[in-house]
mmCIF file of C-alpha atoms and ligand atoms in Angstrom:
data_model
loop_
_atom_site.group_PDB
_atom_site.id
_atom_site.type_symbol
_atom_site.label_atom_id
_atom_site.label_comp_id
_atom_site.label_asym_id
_atom_site.label_seq_id
_atom_site.Cartn_x
_atom_site.Cartn_y
_atom_site.Cartn_z
ATOM 1 C CA UNK A 1 33.720 100.871 -14.058
ATOM 2 C CA UNK A 2 30.805 99.696 -11.917
ATOM 3 C CA UNK A 3 28.753 96.854 -13.365
ATOM 4 C CA UNK A 4 25.062 97.645 -13.689
ATOM 5 C CA UNK A 5 23.147 95.136 -11.568
ATOM 6 C CA UNK A 6 20.675 93.066 -13.552
ATOM 7 C CA UNK A 7 17.070 94.141 -13.409
ATOM 8 C CA UNK A 8 14.566 92.234 -11.292
ATOM 9 C CA UNK A 9 13.128 90.216 -14.189
ATOM 10 C CA UNK A 10 16.633 89.006 -15.074
ATOM 11 C CA UNK A 11 17.527 88.259 -11.454
ATOM 12 C CA UNK A 12 14.456 86.068 -11.101
ATOM 13 C CA UNK A 13 15.549 84.006 -14.097
ATOM 14 C CA UNK A 14 19.297 83.848 -13.349
ATOM 15 C CA UNK A 15 19.071 83.353 -9.602
ATOM 16 C CA UNK A 16 22.231 82.304 -7.765
ATOM 17 C CA UNK A 17 20.578 80.186 -5.056
ATOM 18 C CA UNK A 18 21.249 76.444 -5.207
ATOM 19 C CA UNK A 19 19.480 74.259 -2.642
ATOM 20 C CA UNK A 20 21.769 72.021 -0.595
ATOM 21 C CA UNK A 21 22.539 68.632 -2.115
ATOM 22 C CA UNK A 22 21.584 65.449 -0.337
ATOM 23 C CA UNK A 23 17.810 65.722 -0.307
ATOM 24 C CA UNK A 24 16.251 62.257 -0.044
ATOM 25 C CA UNK A 25 12.590 61.267 -0.071
ATOM 26 C CA UNK A 26 10.571 58.205 -1.099
ATOM 27 C CA UNK A 27 9.483 59.803 -4.362
ATOM 28 C CA UNK A 28 12.301 60.834 -6.726
ATOM 29 C CA UNK A 29 12.504 64.481 -7.743
ATOM 30 C CA UNK A 30 10.969 65.579 -11.022
ATOM 31 C CA UNK A 31 13.171 67.233 -13.627
ATOM 32 C CA UNK A 32 11.352 68.907 -16.468
ATOM 33 C CA UNK A 33 13.079 70.300 -19.505
ATOM 34 C CA UNK A 34 12.993 70.887 -23.181
ATOM 35 C CA UNK A 35 16.269 72.848 -22.998
ATOM 36 C CA UNK A 36 19.202 71.277 -21.194
ATOM 37 C CA UNK A 37 21.937 73.767 -20.259
ATOM 38 C CA UNK A 38 25.587 72.971 -21.047
ATOM 39 C CA UNK A 39 28.443 74.357 -18.960
ATOM 40 C CA UNK A 40 30.462 75.308 -22.061
ATOM 41 C CA UNK A 41 30.584 74.938 -25.817
ATOM 42 C CA UNK A 42 33.190 72.214 -25.355
ATOM 43 C CA UNK A 43 30.870 70.334 -22.973
ATOM 44 C CA UNK A 44 28.041 70.648 -25.496
ATOM 45 C CA UNK A 45 30.217 69.305 -28.322
ATOM 46 C CA UNK A 46 31.458 66.385 -26.251
ATOM 47 C CA UNK A 47 28.099 65.301 -24.929
ATOM 48 C CA UNK A 48 27.043 61.851 -26.188
ATOM 49 C CA UNK A 49 23.359 62.082 -27.059
ATOM 50 C CA UNK A 50 22.900 58.335 -27.564
ATOM 51 C CA UNK A 51 23.913 57.152 -24.117
ATOM 52 C CA UNK A 52 22.809 57.934 -20.600
ATOM 53 C CA UNK A 53 26.054 59.481 -19.322
ATOM 54 C CA UNK A 54 24.721 63.010 -19.782
ATOM 55 C CA UNK A 55 21.854 65.137 -21.006
ATOM 56 C CA UNK A 56 21.426 66.896 -24.333
ATOM 57 C CA UNK A 57 17.788 67.762 -24.874
ATOM 58 C CA UNK A 58 14.508 67.133 -23.058
ATOM 59 C CA UNK A 59 13.321 64.821 -25.829
ATOM 60 C CA UNK A 60 16.388 62.630 -25.240
ATOM 61 C CA UNK A 61 15.834 62.268 -21.516
ATOM 62 C CA UNK A 62 16.059 63.877 -18.094
ATOM 63 C CA UNK A 63 16.951 62.293 -14.729
ATOM 64 C CA UNK A 64 13.225 61.611 -14.320
ATOM 65 C CA UNK A 65 12.781 59.643 -17.551
ATOM 66 C CA UNK A 66 16.075 57.796 -16.996
ATOM 67 C CA UNK A 67 14.847 56.765 -13.538
ATOM 68 C CA UNK A 68 11.577 55.384 -14.866
ATOM 69 C CA UNK A 69 13.382 53.606 -17.714
ATOM 70 C CA UNK A 70 15.710 51.845 -15.287
ATOM 71 C CA UNK A 71 12.804 50.737 -13.083
ATOM 72 C CA UNK A 72 10.947 49.391 -16.111
ATOM 73 C CA UNK A 73 14.063 47.427 -17.129
ATOM 74 C CA UNK A 74 13.934 45.826 -13.686
ATOM 75 C CA UNK A 75 10.203 45.152 -14.013
ATOM 76 C CA UNK A 76 10.559 43.402 -17.363
ATOM 77 C CA UNK A 77 13.984 41.865 -16.911
ATOM 78 C CA UNK A 78 15.547 43.910 -19.702
ATOM 79 C CA UNK A 79 18.629 46.096 -20.042
ATOM 80 C CA UNK A 80 17.473 49.072 -22.119
ATOM 81 C CA UNK A 81 14.178 50.963 -22.219
ATOM 82 C CA UNK A 82 12.569 53.639 -24.363
ATOM 83 C CA UNK A 83 9.582 55.565 -23.041
ATOM 84 C CA UNK A 84 6.819 56.195 -25.552
ATOM 85 C CA UNK A 85 3.824 58.554 -25.720
ATOM 86 C CA UNK A 86 1.422 55.560 -25.653
ATOM 87 C CA UNK A 87 1.386 51.792 -25.878
ATOM 88 C CA UNK A 88 0.418 52.066 -29.520
ATOM 89 C CA UNK A 89 3.299 54.487 -30.190
ATOM 90 C CA UNK A 90 5.609 51.822 -28.719
ATOM 91 C CA UNK A 91 4.222 49.281 -31.205
ATOM 92 C CA UNK A 92 4.669 51.784 -34.045
ATOM 93 C CA UNK A 93 8.250 52.607 -32.980
ATOM 94 C CA UNK A 94 9.174 48.921 -33.194
ATOM 95 C CA UNK A 95 7.544 48.517 -36.612
ATOM 96 C CA UNK A 96 9.063 51.682 -38.098
ATOM 97 C CA UNK A 97 12.541 50.932 -36.772
ATOM 98 C CA UNK A 98 12.722 47.327 -37.952
ATOM 99 C CA UNK A 99 10.712 47.205 -41.183
ATOM 100 C CA UNK A 100 11.408 48.705 -44.567
ATOM 101 C CA UNK A 101 9.804 48.522 -47.984
ATOM 102 C CA UNK A 102 9.574 44.914 -49.167
ATOM 103 C CA UNK A 103 9.588 43.424 -45.666
ATOM 104 C CA UNK A 104 6.804 41.466 -44.027
ATOM 105 C CA UNK A 105 5.551 41.427 -40.433
ATOM 106 C CA UNK A 106 3.521 38.588 -38.894
ATOM 107 C CA UNK A 107 0.788 39.450 -36.395
ATOM 108 C CA UNK A 108 -1.277 36.994 -34.332
ATOM 109 C CA UNK A 109 -4.925 36.731 -35.397
ATOM 110 C CA UNK A 110 -6.055 37.698 -31.871
ATOM 111 C CA UNK A 111 -3.667 40.679 -31.529
ATOM 112 C CA UNK A 112 -4.481 44.066 -30.068
ATOM 113 C CA UNK A 113 -6.642 45.572 -32.850
ATOM 114 C CA UNK A 114 -4.715 48.817 -33.446
ATOM 115 C CA UNK A 115 -1.538 46.802 -34.152
ATOM 116 C CA UNK A 116 -3.376 45.264 -37.133
ATOM 117 C CA UNK A 117 -4.767 48.690 -38.088
ATOM 118 C CA UNK A 118 -1.220 50.130 -38.109
ATOM 119 C CA UNK A 119 -0.163 47.387 -40.524
ATOM 120 C CA UNK A 120 -3.218 47.802 -42.746
ATOM 121 C CA UNK A 121 -3.475 51.569 -42.700
ATOM 122 C CA UNK A 122 0.144 52.719 -42.560
ATOM 123 C CA UNK A 123 2.753 49.992 -43.120
ATOM 124 C CA UNK A 124 1.049 48.792 -46.292
ATOM 125 C CA UNK A 125 1.432 52.272 -47.818
ATOM 126 C CA UNK A 126 5.182 52.062 -47.102
ATOM 127 C CA UNK A 127 5.441 48.783 -49.026
ATOM 128 C CA UNK A 128 5.534 46.667 -45.852
ATOM 129 C CA UNK A 129 3.168 43.718 -45.975
ATOM 130 C CA UNK A 130 1.670 41.781 -43.095
ATOM 131 C CA UNK A 131 0.004 38.448 -42.535
ATOM 132 C CA UNK A 132 -2.022 37.130 -39.652
ATOM 133 C CA UNK A 133 -1.091 33.782 -38.111
ATOM 134 C CA UNK A 134 -3.051 31.468 -35.841
ATOM 135 C CA UNK A 135 -1.853 32.376 -32.346
ATOM 136 C CA UNK A 136 -2.828 28.909 -31.076
ATOM 137 C CA UNK A 137 -1.009 26.921 -33.768
ATOM 138 C CA UNK A 138 2.807 27.211 -33.738
ATOM 139 C CA UNK A 139 2.920 25.184 -36.969
ATOM 140 C CA UNK A 140 0.968 27.963 -38.681
ATOM 141 C CA UNK A 141 3.484 30.533 -37.441
ATOM 142 C CA UNK A 142 6.378 28.351 -38.649
ATOM 143 C CA UNK A 143 4.724 27.946 -42.054
ATOM 144 C CA UNK A 144 4.114 31.674 -42.470
ATOM 145 C CA UNK A 145 7.655 32.837 -41.692
ATOM 146 C CA UNK A 146 9.055 33.515 -45.150
ATOM 147 C CA UNK A 147 11.983 35.097 -46.980
ATOM 148 C CA UNK A 148 10.712 38.611 -46.318
ATOM 149 C CA UNK A 149 9.587 38.154 -42.712
ATOM 150 C CA UNK A 150 11.559 40.549 -40.507
ATOM 151 C CA UNK A 151 9.391 40.783 -37.408
ATOM 152 C CA UNK A 152 6.926 38.561 -35.569
ATOM 153 C CA UNK A 153 4.528 40.062 -33.055
ATOM 154 C CA UNK A 154 3.530 37.955 -30.073
ATOM 155 C CA UNK A 155 0.816 38.542 -27.531
ATOM 156 C CA UNK A 156 0.029 36.458 -24.474
ATOM 157 C CA UNK A 157 -2.915 36.156 -24.170
ATOM 158 C CA UNK A 158 -4.836 37.680 -27.127
ATOM 159 C CA UNK A 159 -6.192 41.014 -25.997
ATOM 160 C CA UNK A 160 -9.951 40.379 -26.311
ATOM 161 C CA UNK A 161 -10.415 36.612 -26.591
ATOM 162 C CA UNK A 162 -7.636 35.844 -24.084
ATOM 163 C CA UNK A 163 -6.379 32.604 -25.650
ATOM 164 C CA UNK A 164 -2.963 31.861 -24.168
ATOM 165 C CA UNK A 165 -0.426 30.760 -26.801
ATOM 166 C CA UNK A 166 2.572 28.451 -26.448
ATOM 167 C CA UNK A 167 4.837 31.483 -26.111
ATOM 168 C CA UNK A 168 8.165 29.653 -25.532
ATOM 169 C CA UNK A 169 7.510 27.509 -28.617
ATOM 170 C CA UNK A 170 6.651 30.593 -30.703
ATOM 171 C CA UNK A 171 9.878 32.296 -29.605
ATOM 172 C CA UNK A 172 11.864 29.125 -30.282
ATOM 173 C CA UNK A 173 10.493 29.075 -33.855
ATOM 174 C CA UNK A 174 11.455 32.740 -34.392
ATOM 175 C CA UNK A 175 14.966 32.045 -33.043
ATOM 176 C CA UNK A 176 15.414 29.013 -35.253
ATOM 177 C CA UNK A 177 14.378 31.037 -38.310
ATOM 178 C CA UNK A 178 16.460 34.063 -37.343
ATOM 179 C CA UNK A 179 13.497 36.451 -37.155
ATOM 180 C CA UNK A 180 13.133 39.095 -34.464
ATOM 181 C CA UNK A 181 10.147 38.705 -32.175
ATOM 182 C CA UNK A 182 8.414 41.440 -30.198
ATOM 183 C CA UNK A 183 5.962 40.665 -27.417
ATOM 184 C CA UNK A 184 3.104 42.957 -26.453
ATOM 185 C CA UNK A 185 3.585 42.339 -22.731
ATOM 186 C CA UNK A 186 0.834 44.615 -21.438
ATOM 187 C CA UNK A 187 -1.166 41.712 -19.944
ATOM 188 C CA UNK A 188 1.781 40.030 -18.213
ATOM 189 C CA UNK A 189 3.130 43.467 -17.243
ATOM 190 C CA UNK A 190 6.433 41.961 -16.091
ATOM 191 C CA UNK A 191 4.592 40.314 -13.180
ATOM 192 C CA UNK A 192 2.900 37.200 -14.599
ATOM 193 C CA UNK A 193 6.015 35.835 -16.340
ATOM 194 C CA UNK A 194 9.517 36.895 -17.363
ATOM 195 C CA UNK A 195 9.478 37.780 -21.092
ATOM 196 C CA UNK A 196 13.267 37.582 -21.455
ATOM 197 C CA UNK A 197 13.522 34.261 -19.561
ATOM 198 C CA UNK A 198 10.690 32.099 -20.867
ATOM 199 C CA UNK A 199 12.941 29.064 -20.597
ATOM 200 C CA UNK A 200 16.675 28.760 -19.931
ATOM 201 C CA UNK A 201 18.391 30.858 -22.612
ATOM 202 C CA UNK A 202 15.105 31.659 -24.333
ATOM 203 C CA UNK A 203 13.445 35.079 -24.368
ATOM 204 C CA UNK A 204 11.776 37.578 -26.646
ATOM 205 C CA UNK A 205 13.894 40.221 -28.389
ATOM 206 C CA UNK A 206 11.612 43.108 -27.513
ATOM 207 C CA UNK A 207 8.967 43.626 -24.849
ATOM 208 C CA UNK A 208 6.405 46.346 -25.451
ATOM 209 C CA UNK A 209 4.249 47.494 -22.550
ATOM 210 C CA UNK A 210 1.276 49.871 -22.483
ATOM 211 C CA UNK A 211 2.147 51.678 -19.247
ATOM 212 C CA UNK A 212 -1.306 53.215 -19.642
ATOM 213 C CA UNK A 213 -2.610 50.090 -17.890
ATOM 214 C CA UNK A 214 -1.057 48.781 -14.642
ATOM 215 C CA UNK A 215 2.066 50.949 -14.304
ATOM 216 C CA UNK A 216 -0.206 54.009 -14.405
ATOM 217 C CA UNK A 217 -3.031 52.340 -12.523
ATOM 218 C CA UNK A 218 -5.087 55.512 -12.627
ATOM 219 C CA UNK A 219 -6.839 55.438 -15.973
ATOM 220 C CA UNK A 220 -5.561 58.986 -16.353
ATOM 221 C CA UNK A 221 -2.499 58.922 -18.579
ATOM 222 C CA UNK A 222 -1.076 57.357 -21.727
ATOM 223 C CA UNK A 223 2.447 55.963 -21.983
ATOM 224 C CA UNK A 224 4.332 53.002 -23.370
ATOM 225 C CA UNK A 225 7.725 51.378 -23.190
ATOM 226 C CA UNK A 226 10.003 49.294 -25.405
ATOM 227 C CA UNK A 227 12.422 47.125 -23.438
ATOM 228 C CA UNK A 228 15.300 45.121 -24.922
ATOM 229 C CA UNK A 229 18.366 43.164 -23.826
ATOM 230 C CA UNK A 230 20.567 43.941 -26.809
ATOM 231 C CA UNK A 231 22.462 47.214 -27.135
ATOM 232 C CA UNK A 232 22.561 47.234 -30.958
ATOM 233 C CA UNK A 233 18.846 46.498 -31.232
ATOM 234 C CA UNK A 234 18.108 49.179 -28.631
ATOM 235 C CA UNK A 235 20.165 51.734 -30.550
ATOM 236 C CA UNK A 236 18.286 50.983 -33.764
ATOM 237 C CA UNK A 237 14.971 51.508 -31.968
ATOM 238 C CA UNK A 238 16.302 54.597 -30.216
ATOM 239 C CA UNK A 239 17.434 56.298 -33.427
ATOM 240 C CA UNK A 240 13.942 55.899 -34.889
ATOM 241 C CA UNK A 241 12.479 57.090 -31.583
ATOM 242 C CA UNK A 242 14.633 60.230 -31.748
ATOM 243 C CA UNK A 243 13.974 60.915 -35.417
ATOM 244 C CA UNK A 244 10.233 60.617 -34.889
ATOM 245 C CA UNK A 245 10.391 62.926 -31.861
ATOM 246 C CA UNK A 246 8.548 60.543 -29.541
ATOM 247 C CA UNK A 247 8.532 62.321 -26.180
ATOM 248 C CA UNK A 248 6.631 61.832 -22.936
ATOM 249 C CA UNK A 249 5.228 64.407 -20.510
ATOM 250 C CA UNK A 250 7.287 64.655 -17.331
ATOM 251 C CA UNK A 251 4.205 65.006 -15.127
ATOM 252 C CA UNK A 252 3.026 61.691 -16.511
ATOM 253 C CA UNK A 253 6.420 60.098 -15.870
ATOM 254 C CA UNK A 254 6.175 61.319 -12.289
ATOM 255 C CA UNK A 255 2.704 59.782 -11.969
ATOM 256 C CA UNK A 256 3.982 56.395 -13.184
ATOM 257 C CA UNK A 257 6.939 56.582 -10.787
ATOM 258 C CA UNK A 258 4.436 57.177 -7.992
ATOM 259 C CA UNK A 259 2.228 54.238 -9.021
ATOM 260 C CA UNK A 260 4.943 51.703 -9.733
ATOM 261 C CA UNK A 261 5.617 50.746 -6.078
ATOM 262 C CA UNK A 262 1.993 49.597 -5.644
ATOM 263 C CA UNK A 263 1.749 47.875 -9.007
ATOM 264 C CA UNK A 264 2.366 44.303 -7.835
ATOM 265 C CA UNK A 265 -0.243 44.682 -5.078
ATOM 266 C CA UNK A 266 -2.785 46.130 -7.481
ATOM 267 C CA UNK A 267 -2.083 43.412 -10.047
ATOM 268 C CA UNK A 268 -2.792 40.735 -7.430
ATOM 269 C CA UNK A 269 -5.973 42.488 -6.287
ATOM 270 C CA UNK A 270 -7.305 42.824 -9.853
ATOM 271 C CA UNK A 271 -6.337 39.185 -10.467
ATOM 272 C CA UNK A 272 -8.171 37.858 -7.411
ATOM 273 C CA UNK A 273 -11.353 39.858 -8.098
ATOM 274 C CA UNK A 274 -11.300 38.890 -11.763
ATOM 275 C CA UNK A 275 -10.999 35.173 -11.069
ATOM 276 C CA UNK A 276 -13.838 35.307 -8.562
ATOM 277 C CA UNK A 277 -16.129 37.118 -11.017
ATOM 278 C CA UNK A 278 -15.090 34.934 -13.962
ATOM 279 C CA UNK A 279 -15.870 31.788 -11.930
ATOM 280 C CA UNK A 280 -19.234 33.271 -10.942
ATOM 281 C CA UNK A 281 -20.034 34.120 -14.575
ATOM 282 C CA UNK A 282 -19.125 30.580 -15.626
ATOM 283 C CA UNK A 283 -22.051 29.381 -13.436
ATOM 284 C CA UNK A 284 -24.624 31.681 -15.088
ATOM 285 C CA UNK A 285 -26.665 30.035 -17.877
ATOM 286 C CA UNK A 286 -26.744 33.279 -19.897
ATOM 287 C CA UNK A 287 -23.044 32.941 -20.693
ATOM 288 C CA UNK A 288 -22.102 30.241 -23.199
ATOM 289 C CA UNK A 289 -18.373 30.544 -22.437
ATOM 290 C CA UNK A 290 -16.125 32.436 -20.063
ATOM 291 C CA UNK A 291 -12.602 33.258 -21.240
ATOM 292 C CA UNK A 292 -9.828 33.622 -18.673
ATOM 293 C CA UNK A 293 -6.547 31.727 -19.020
ATOM 294 C CA UNK A 294 -6.691 30.414 -15.428
ATOM 295 C CA UNK A 295 -10.038 28.674 -16.087
ATOM 296 C CA UNK A 296 -9.332 25.023 -16.903
ATOM 297 C CA UNK A 297 -11.510 25.043 -20.044
ATOM 298 C CA UNK A 298 -10.249 28.376 -21.410
ATOM 299 C CA UNK A 299 -8.219 28.126 -24.648
ATOM 300 C CA UNK A 300 -4.521 27.765 -23.894
ATOM 301 C CA UNK A 301 -5.010 27.140 -20.163
ATOM 302 C CA UNK A 302 -2.150 24.600 -20.081
ATOM 303 C CA UNK A 303 0.224 27.113 -21.742
ATOM 304 C CA UNK A 304 -0.769 29.739 -19.180
ATOM 305 C CA UNK A 305 -0.184 27.278 -16.337
ATOM 306 C CA UNK A 306 3.294 26.344 -17.571
ATOM 307 C CA UNK A 307 4.369 29.963 -17.929
ATOM 308 C CA UNK A 308 2.480 31.819 -15.206
ATOM 309 C CA UNK A 309 2.135 29.148 -12.513
ATOM 310 C CA UNK A 310 5.330 27.113 -12.960
ATOM 311 C CA UNK A 311 5.468 26.198 -9.251
ATOM 312 C CA UNK A 312 1.840 25.106 -9.249
ATOM 313 C CA UNK A 313 -0.539 27.058 -7.047
ATOM 314 C CA UNK A 314 -2.517 30.107 -8.065
ATOM 315 C CA UNK A 315 -0.132 31.616 -10.583
ATOM 316 C CA UNK A 316 -0.683 35.122 -11.899
ATOM 317 C CA UNK A 317 -3.044 36.693 -14.420
ATOM 318 C CA UNK A 318 -4.110 40.197 -15.337
ATOM 319 C CA UNK A 319 -7.569 41.498 -14.444
ATOM 320 C CA UNK A 320 -9.409 40.756 -17.668
ATOM 321 C CA UNK A 321 -12.034 38.209 -18.606
ATOM 322 C CA UNK A 322 -14.431 37.898 -21.498
ATOM 323 C CA UNK A 323 -17.773 36.169 -21.827
ATOM 324 C CA UNK A 324 -19.695 34.952 -24.829
ATOM 325 C CA UNK A 325 -23.309 35.780 -24.137
ATOM 326 C CA UNK A 326 -25.433 32.860 -25.356
ATOM 327 C CA UNK A 327 -26.486 33.323 -28.981
ATOM 328 C CA UNK A 328 -30.182 33.158 -27.989
ATOM 329 C CA UNK A 329 -29.864 36.741 -26.734
ATOM 330 C CA UNK A 330 -29.820 39.442 -29.416
ATOM 331 C CA UNK A 331 -27.408 42.362 -29.645
ATOM 332 C CA UNK A 332 -30.056 44.727 -28.262
ATOM 333 C CA UNK A 333 -30.436 42.629 -25.111
ATOM 334 C CA UNK A 334 -26.673 42.425 -24.668
ATOM 335 C CA UNK A 335 -26.394 46.193 -25.130
ATOM 336 C CA UNK A 336 -29.174 46.651 -22.547
ATOM 337 C CA UNK A 337 -27.199 44.453 -20.123
ATOM 338 C CA UNK A 338 -24.129 46.694 -20.549
ATOM 339 C CA UNK A 339 -26.252 49.810 -20.073
ATOM 340 C CA UNK A 340 -27.851 48.305 -16.944
ATOM 341 C CA UNK A 341 -24.478 47.850 -15.225
ATOM 342 C CA UNK A 342 -23.846 50.575 -12.663
ATOM 343 C CA UNK A 343 -20.342 49.995 -11.313
ATOM 344 C CA UNK A 344 -18.902 48.543 -14.538
ATOM 345 C CA UNK A 345 -18.539 51.585 -16.787
ATOM 346 C CA UNK A 346 -18.441 51.459 -20.574
ATOM 347 C CA UNK A 347 -14.969 52.373 -21.682
ATOM 348 C CA UNK A 348 -11.769 51.238 -23.350
ATOM 349 C CA UNK A 349 -8.496 50.443 -21.632
ATOM 350 C CA UNK A 350 -8.064 48.753 -18.234
ATOM 351 C CA UNK A 351 -5.800 48.621 -15.191
ATOM 352 C CA UNK A 352 -7.380 51.522 -13.306
ATOM 353 C CA UNK A 353 -9.540 51.591 -10.174
ATOM 354 C CA UNK A 354 -12.867 51.667 -12.053
ATOM 355 C CA UNK A 355 -14.365 48.458 -13.441
ATOM 356 C CA UNK A 356 -15.007 48.526 -17.172
ATOM 357 C CA UNK A 357 -17.018 46.547 -19.694
ATOM 358 C CA UNK A 358 -16.938 46.665 -23.500
ATOM 359 C CA UNK A 359 -18.831 44.732 -26.172
ATOM 360 C CA UNK A 360 -16.694 43.615 -29.128
ATOM 361 C CA UNK A 361 -17.840 42.566 -32.578
ATOM 362 C CA UNK A 362 -15.720 39.471 -33.038
ATOM 363 C CA UNK A 363 -16.942 38.943 -36.612
ATOM 364 C CA UNK A 364 -15.346 42.231 -37.632
ATOM 365 C CA UNK A 365 -12.108 41.402 -35.761
ATOM 366 C CA UNK A 366 -11.287 37.879 -36.904
ATOM 367 C CA UNK A 367 -11.167 36.335 -40.379
ATOM 368 C CA UNK A 368 -13.592 33.556 -39.333
ATOM 369 C CA UNK A 369 -15.276 32.474 -36.110
ATOM 370 C CA UNK A 370 -12.521 30.768 -34.061
ATOM 371 C CA UNK A 371 -13.370 27.087 -33.576
ATOM 372 C CA UNK A 372 -12.455 27.190 -29.898
ATOM 373 C CA UNK A 373 -15.096 29.835 -29.150
ATOM 374 C CA UNK A 374 -18.803 29.285 -28.527
ATOM 375 C CA UNK A 375 -21.271 31.229 -30.654
ATOM 376 C CA UNK A 376 -22.482 34.412 -29.012
ATOM 377 C CA UNK A 377 -21.789 38.067 -28.326
ATOM 378 C CA UNK A 378 -18.457 38.908 -26.734
ATOM 379 C CA UNK A 379 -18.161 41.200 -23.742
ATOM 380 C CA UNK A 380 -14.862 41.979 -22.089
ATOM 381 C CA UNK A 381 -14.774 42.891 -18.404
ATOM 382 C CA UNK A 382 -11.883 44.469 -16.550
ATOM 383 C CA UNK A 383 -12.695 44.472 -12.844
ATOM 384 C CA UNK A 384 -11.287 47.472 -11.009
ATOM 385 C CA UNK A 385 -10.515 47.844 -7.326
ATOM 386 C CA UNK A 386 -14.082 48.092 -5.984
ATOM 387 C CA UNK A 387 -15.226 45.449 -3.448
ATOM 388 C CA UNK A 388 -15.754 42.253 -5.400
ATOM 389 C CA UNK A 389 -19.108 41.524 -3.703
ATOM 390 C CA UNK A 390 -20.437 44.838 -5.036
ATOM 391 C CA UNK A 391 -19.210 43.988 -8.530
ATOM 392 C CA UNK A 392 -20.917 40.572 -8.374
ATOM 393 C CA UNK A 393 -24.179 42.192 -7.234
ATOM 394 C CA UNK A 394 -23.876 44.652 -10.126
ATOM 395 C CA UNK A 395 -23.578 41.800 -12.640
ATOM 396 C CA UNK A 396 -26.479 40.032 -10.937
ATOM 397 C CA UNK A 397 -28.852 43.003 -11.126
ATOM 398 C CA UNK A 398 -27.943 43.757 -14.766
ATOM 399 C CA UNK A 399 -28.512 40.106 -15.731
ATOM 400 C CA UNK A 400 -31.905 40.148 -14.017
ATOM 401 C CA UNK A 401 -32.808 43.417 -15.766
ATOM 402 C CA UNK A 402 -31.698 42.628 -19.310
ATOM 403 C CA UNK A 403 -30.878 38.945 -19.793
ATOM 404 C CA UNK A 404 -33.512 36.785 -18.117
ATOM 405 C CA UNK A 405 -32.318 33.200 -17.628
ATOM 406 C CA UNK A 406 -33.449 30.667 -20.226
ATOM 407 C CA UNK A 407 -36.619 28.782 -19.261
HETATM 408 C C1 LIG B 1 -3.948 49.296 -24.215
HETATM 409 C C2 LIG B 1 -3.110 48.385 -24.986
HETATM 410 C C3 LIG B 1 -2.177 48.867 -25.907
HETATM 411 C C4 LIG B 1 -2.051 50.317 -26.274
HETATM 412 O O1 LIG B 1 -1.841 51.175 -25.236
HETATM 413 P P1 LIG B 1 -2.236 52.734 -25.395
HETATM 414 O O2 LIG B 1 -1.403 53.391 -24.379
HETATM 415 O O3 LIG B 1 -3.713 52.799 -25.133
HETATM 416 O O4 LIG B 1 -1.890 53.144 -26.784
HETATM 417 C C5 LIG B 1 -1.391 47.953 -26.558
HETATM 418 N N1 LIG B 1 -1.514 46.638 -26.340
HETATM 419 C C6 LIG B 1 -2.387 46.138 -25.461
HETATM 420 C C7 LIG B 1 -2.463 44.661 -25.263
HETATM 421 C C8 LIG B 1 -3.221 46.993 -24.762
HETATM 422 O O5 LIG B 1 -4.108 46.481 -23.907
#
C-alpha cells in the first residue's frame, strides 16, 4: 500500500531539513520554546527536570537561558543561577522560598523600597513579620536577629541615600548567628566587589541582581537573577521558582546576552561621568549634601573604599548619586528644577543610555530623618552615556532657571 504524502501544511511543520552542525558566531543562538520535544516516552520519563543535563519544558530552561545563567554565575562569582521576570520578582522568589508563617525577615532601613512593600503588603498577610535595621550600625543588626529571624537582606549601598554599610561585618554577624543573608547586588553588579568573597572564606548566601539595570543596559527590558554557591539552597529556591511559574522572555534573554560583553565598559563610563557630576554638584551652594560612596564625606565612604577600592586608586562605583537640595528651597522650586532639565529625563530605574533624575520623599521612606543626612529635598541622578560636559551644562542651566544661588 502506498503511503499518502502529508499535505503541504503538515510538511511545513514536520520538515526534514536540519542545518549543518558547527555554526559559530559571536552571539549565541536563540532557542525559544514552551514545548520541548522528547525523542521517546522513555526519554521523557527519564529526563531530570531539576538539573541542567537536559530539557523538559520552556519554563524550566532552554540552551539560551542556561547560557545566560552560566555567564551570570561568572559575573557574580556564584555556582547556580535562576533567571527571574524582574529584579523585584527575584527578591520575592527568595522571600517566598525561605520564609514561612511565624518567621521574621530583617530589611535594612535604606533598602530598595519595593522590598519593604513586599514585606508589608504580602509577607505580613502570610504570617511572616519583618523589622527594619539600621544599615549603618552592625550592632543594631546583631541586636535585631532573634529566634524567628530566618533571612537578612543586605544592600550596598542603600538604593536612594547611597550609604555604604560595613558589608563584611554584616555578613559575619549573620554567619555567627546562623541566619541566611541575601544581598541585593544590583549596584555592585558583580563588578564593584565580589559578593561571595568579601573576605577570605566570607561571602553572602544569595546575590540578587536586577538585570534590568546594567546587564540590560538599554532601559528596555525587565529581568532579575538569584545567584548562589550552595546546591541545596539553590534547589530550594528553584522549586519555589518552578511552582510559581517564574519565566523570562527569550527575546529579552537574547538582549541581555548581547549587552553583557559591553557591561564592564559601560559600568566604568557611567562611574566616571557620575563622579565628575557628583563632584561638580558638591561645589554648588544650592546642594546641602551630595551622596556618592566615593566622596570622602559620604556616609560609609571608608566601607566603600575597603570593599570597592582594596588596592587603593579609583575603585569602582555604579552610576548613581543623590543630592539634598538645601532646605531653603521649597518643593515647588525643586520640582521646577527637575522639569527644567532637558537631558536628564524623569523616570525610574537606571543603567541605560539616557540620564535620569527622580525626586524622593525621604520622610515617607524612612522612620525618622537619618542623622547623617542634611535637611533638604532628595534628588537621585543616574547619569547615562551622554557626553558628561553636556550633562553638566544641563544641570547648570536648570539650576540657573529654577534654583537661584543664595545671596
Ligand atoms: C531596580 C532595582 C530592583 C528591581 O528591579 P526591577 O527589575 O525593576 O524589578 C531591585 N533592587 C534594586 C537595588 C534596584 O535598583
